[in-house]
Amino acid sequence: MSVSNQSLNVLNASVHIDGKTLLDDVSIQVNPGEVVTVLGPNGAGKSTLLKVISGERKPTTGEVLLNGRSDWPLSQQALMMGVLPQSSSLSFPFTVEEVVLLGRIPCTSDHQENLDIVSKALKEVDGFHLKDRQYTTLSGGEKQRVHMARVLSQIWTESELGKRYLLLDEPTSALDPAHQQLTLKMARKQADQGMGVLVILHDLNLAARYSDRLVILKEGAIAAQGTPAEALTRETVDAIFDIDVTIAEHPVYQCPLVINN
Ligand code: ADP
Ligand code: MG
């Protein structure tokens, strides 16, 4: 692992709370152009890791370097890092457009440019048709896509400060299969266009299909990592997730296919 001023690095991060270890000496790197997926059972520490990266939670030991620095002012970090938390609540009577526009608050563009970006971000998540709806009347999956557009709009334009990173905590949890795929395709596209993407998922096949690398957490520690083919072996899946699977070659794509037995 080579720390550079063009990568996102977690260095030996541990989180201990009340004698409990939430994160145990975790180091990961996300490079621009990559989709890195974090997997692991409920309670494995995935959201804790994401909160450590975003700065919401300070690690007990270890540090996070965003493009080589751990001390960015929040206003500057916001231009390089967009974070979709596991749940976002909002009960104000905002329209969808107004919610997505919140993502543009850290940015200096004029109002018309902000509105253009909001429209483009909504199109990325198949949400443009929702633009004038009241946010509170949306379905769970529609709300999730609107928050995704908000986060995308925040880091829509390149920053002179450094490379951009998109952090997504279970972005597909409320989505139907078509929108799950759309979301991962969108994440892949952002990476192909130069962002670094870190995404937390539960679906092993979505992870295998769209990720460059997987990091699998168990009880706060990294239990397996590597390319999807390296990380998703029958033994690993059994040991970490306690499910009996067959790992096959995907008939269409160059990635493993996980079949529940
Ligand atoms: P997940 O992998 O499901 O996202 P989390 O990172 O949210 O897991 O949580 C990891 C573990 O830490 C869980 O067992 C959770 O109950 C526990 N935990 C999370 N936040 C706290 C806290 N503030 N105090 C004590 N335990 C916590
Ligand atoms: Mg979580």
JSON list of C-alpha atoms and ligand atoms in Angstrom, two decimals, residues 17-18 20 22 40-49 51 57 86 169-170, ligand 1:
[
{"chain": "A", "resi": 17, "resn": "ILE", "atom": "CA", "xyz": [-16.04, 2.14, 22.70]},
{"chain": "A", "resi": 18, "resn": "ASP", "atom": "CA", "xyz": [-16.91, 1.06, 26.24]},
{"chain": "A", "resi": 20, "resn": "LYS", "atom": "CA", "xyz": [-15.88, -2.99, 22.77]},
{"chain": "A", "resi": 22, "resn": "LEU", "atom": "CA", "xyz": [-15.84, -1.75, 16.65]},
{"chain": "A", "resi": 40, "resn": "GLY", "atom": "CA", "xyz": [-19.50, -8.11, 6.00]},
{"chain": "A", "resi": 41, "resn": "PRO", "atom": "CA", "xyz": [-22.30, -9.35, 8.26]},
{"chain": "A", "resi": 42, "resn": "ASN", "atom": "CA", "xyz": [-24.49, -6.98, 10.30]},
{"chain": "A", "resi": 43, "resn": "GLY", "atom": "CA", "xyz": [-22.43, -5.38, 13.04]},
{"chain": "A", "resi": 44, "resn": "ALA", "atom": "CA", "xyz": [-19.08, -6.12, 11.36]},
{"chain": "A", "resi": 45, "resn": "GLY", "atom": "CA", "xyz": [-18.02, -2.47, 11.53]},
{"chain": "A", "resi": 46, "resn": "LYS", "atom": "CA", "xyz": [-18.74, -1.35, 7.96]},
{"chain": "A", "resi": 47, "resn": "SER", "atom": "CA", "xyz": [-20.64, 1.83, 8.88]},
{"chain": "A", "resi": 48, "resn": "THR", "atom": "CA", "xyz": [-18.10, 2.57, 11.60]},
{"chain": "A", "resi": 49, "resn": "LEU", "atom": "CA", "xyz": [-15.35, 2.41, 8.98]},
{"chain": "A", "resi": 51, "resn": "LYS", "atom": "CA", "xyz": [-17.84, 7.20, 9.62]},
{"chain": "A", "resi": 57, "resn": "ARG", "atom": "CA", "xyz": [-16.22, 9.37, 14.16]},
{"chain": "A", "resi": 86, "resn": "GLN", "atom": "CA", "xyz": [-26.84, 4.36, 5.81]},
{"chain": "A", "resi": 169, "resn": "ASP", "atom": "CA", "xyz": [-23.28, 3.06, 2.85]},
{"chain": "A", "resi": 170, "resn": "GLU", "atom": "CA", "xyz": [-25.73, 0.42, 1.58]},
{"chain": "B", "resi": 1, "resn": "ADP", "atom": "P1", "xyz": [-22.29, -2.60, 10.24]},
{"chain": "B", "resi": 1, "resn": "ADP", "atom": "O1", "xyz": [-21.20, -3.46, 9.71]},
{"chain": "B", "resi": 1, "resn": "ADP", "atom": "O2", "xyz": [-23.58, -3.38, 10.32]},
{"chain": "B", "resi": 1, "resn": "ADP", "atom": "O3", "xyz": [-22.44, -1.31, 9.52]},
{"chain": "B", "resi": 1, "resn": "ADP", "atom": "P2", "xyz": [-21.63, -0.88, 12.50]},
{"chain": "B", "resi": 1, "resn": "ADP", "atom": "O4", "xyz": [-20.33, -0.31, 12.08]},
{"chain": "B", "resi": 1, "resn": "ADP", "atom": "O5", "xyz": [-22.81, 0.01, 12.39]},
{"chain": "B", "resi": 1, "resn": "ADP", "atom": "O6", "xyz": [-21.89, -2.28, 11.76]},
{"chain": "B", "resi": 1, "resn": "ADP", "atom": "O7", "xyz": [-21.52, -1.35, 14.01]},
{"chain": "B", "resi": 1, "resn": "ADP", "atom": "C1", "xyz": [-20.51, -2.23, 14.43]},
{"chain": "B", "resi": 1, "resn": "ADP", "atom": "C2", "xyz": [-20.80, -2.69, 15.86]},
{"chain": "B", "resi": 1, "resn": "ADP", "atom": "O8", "xyz": [-20.61, -1.60, 16.74]},
{"chain": "B", "resi": 1, "resn": "ADP", "atom": "C3", "xyz": [-22.22, -3.17, 16.09]},
{"chain": "B", "resi": 1, "resn": "ADP", "atom": "O9", "xyz": [-22.18, -4.27, 16.94]},
{"chain": "B", "resi": 1, "resn": "ADP", "atom": "C4", "xyz": [-22.90, -1.99, 16.73]},
{"chain": "B", "resi": 1, "resn": "ADP", "atom": "O10", "xyz": [-23.96, -2.41, 17.55]},
{"chain": "B", "resi": 1, "resn": "ADP", "atom": "C5", "xyz": [-21.77, -1.39, 17.52]},
{"chain": "B", "resi": 1, "resn": "ADP", "atom": "N1", "xyz": [-21.87, 0.06, 17.73]},
{"chain": "B", "resi": 1, "resn": "ADP", "atom": "C6", "xyz": [-22.06, 1.01, 16.78]},
{"chain": "B", "resi": 1, "resn": "ADP", "atom": "N2", "xyz": [-22.05, 2.25, 17.32]},
{"chain": "B", "resi": 1, "resn": "ADP", "atom": "C7", "xyz": [-21.87, 2.08, 18.65]},
{"chain": "B", "resi": 1, "resn": "ADP", "atom": "C8", "xyz": [-21.77, 2.96, 19.77]},
{"chain": "B", "resi": 1, "resn": "ADP", "atom": "N3", "xyz": [-21.88, 4.28, 19.62]},
{"chain": "B", "resi": 1, "resn": "ADP", "atom": "N4", "xyz": [-21.56, 2.41, 21.00]},
{"chain": "B", "resi": 1, "resn": "ADP", "atom": "C9", "xyz": [-21.45, 1.07, 21.15]},
{"chain": "B", "resi": 1, "resn": "ADP", "atom": "N5", "xyz": [-21.52, 0.20, 20.15]},
{"chain": "B", "resi": 1, "resn": "ADP", "atom": "C10", "xyz": [-21.73, 0.68, 18.92]}
]
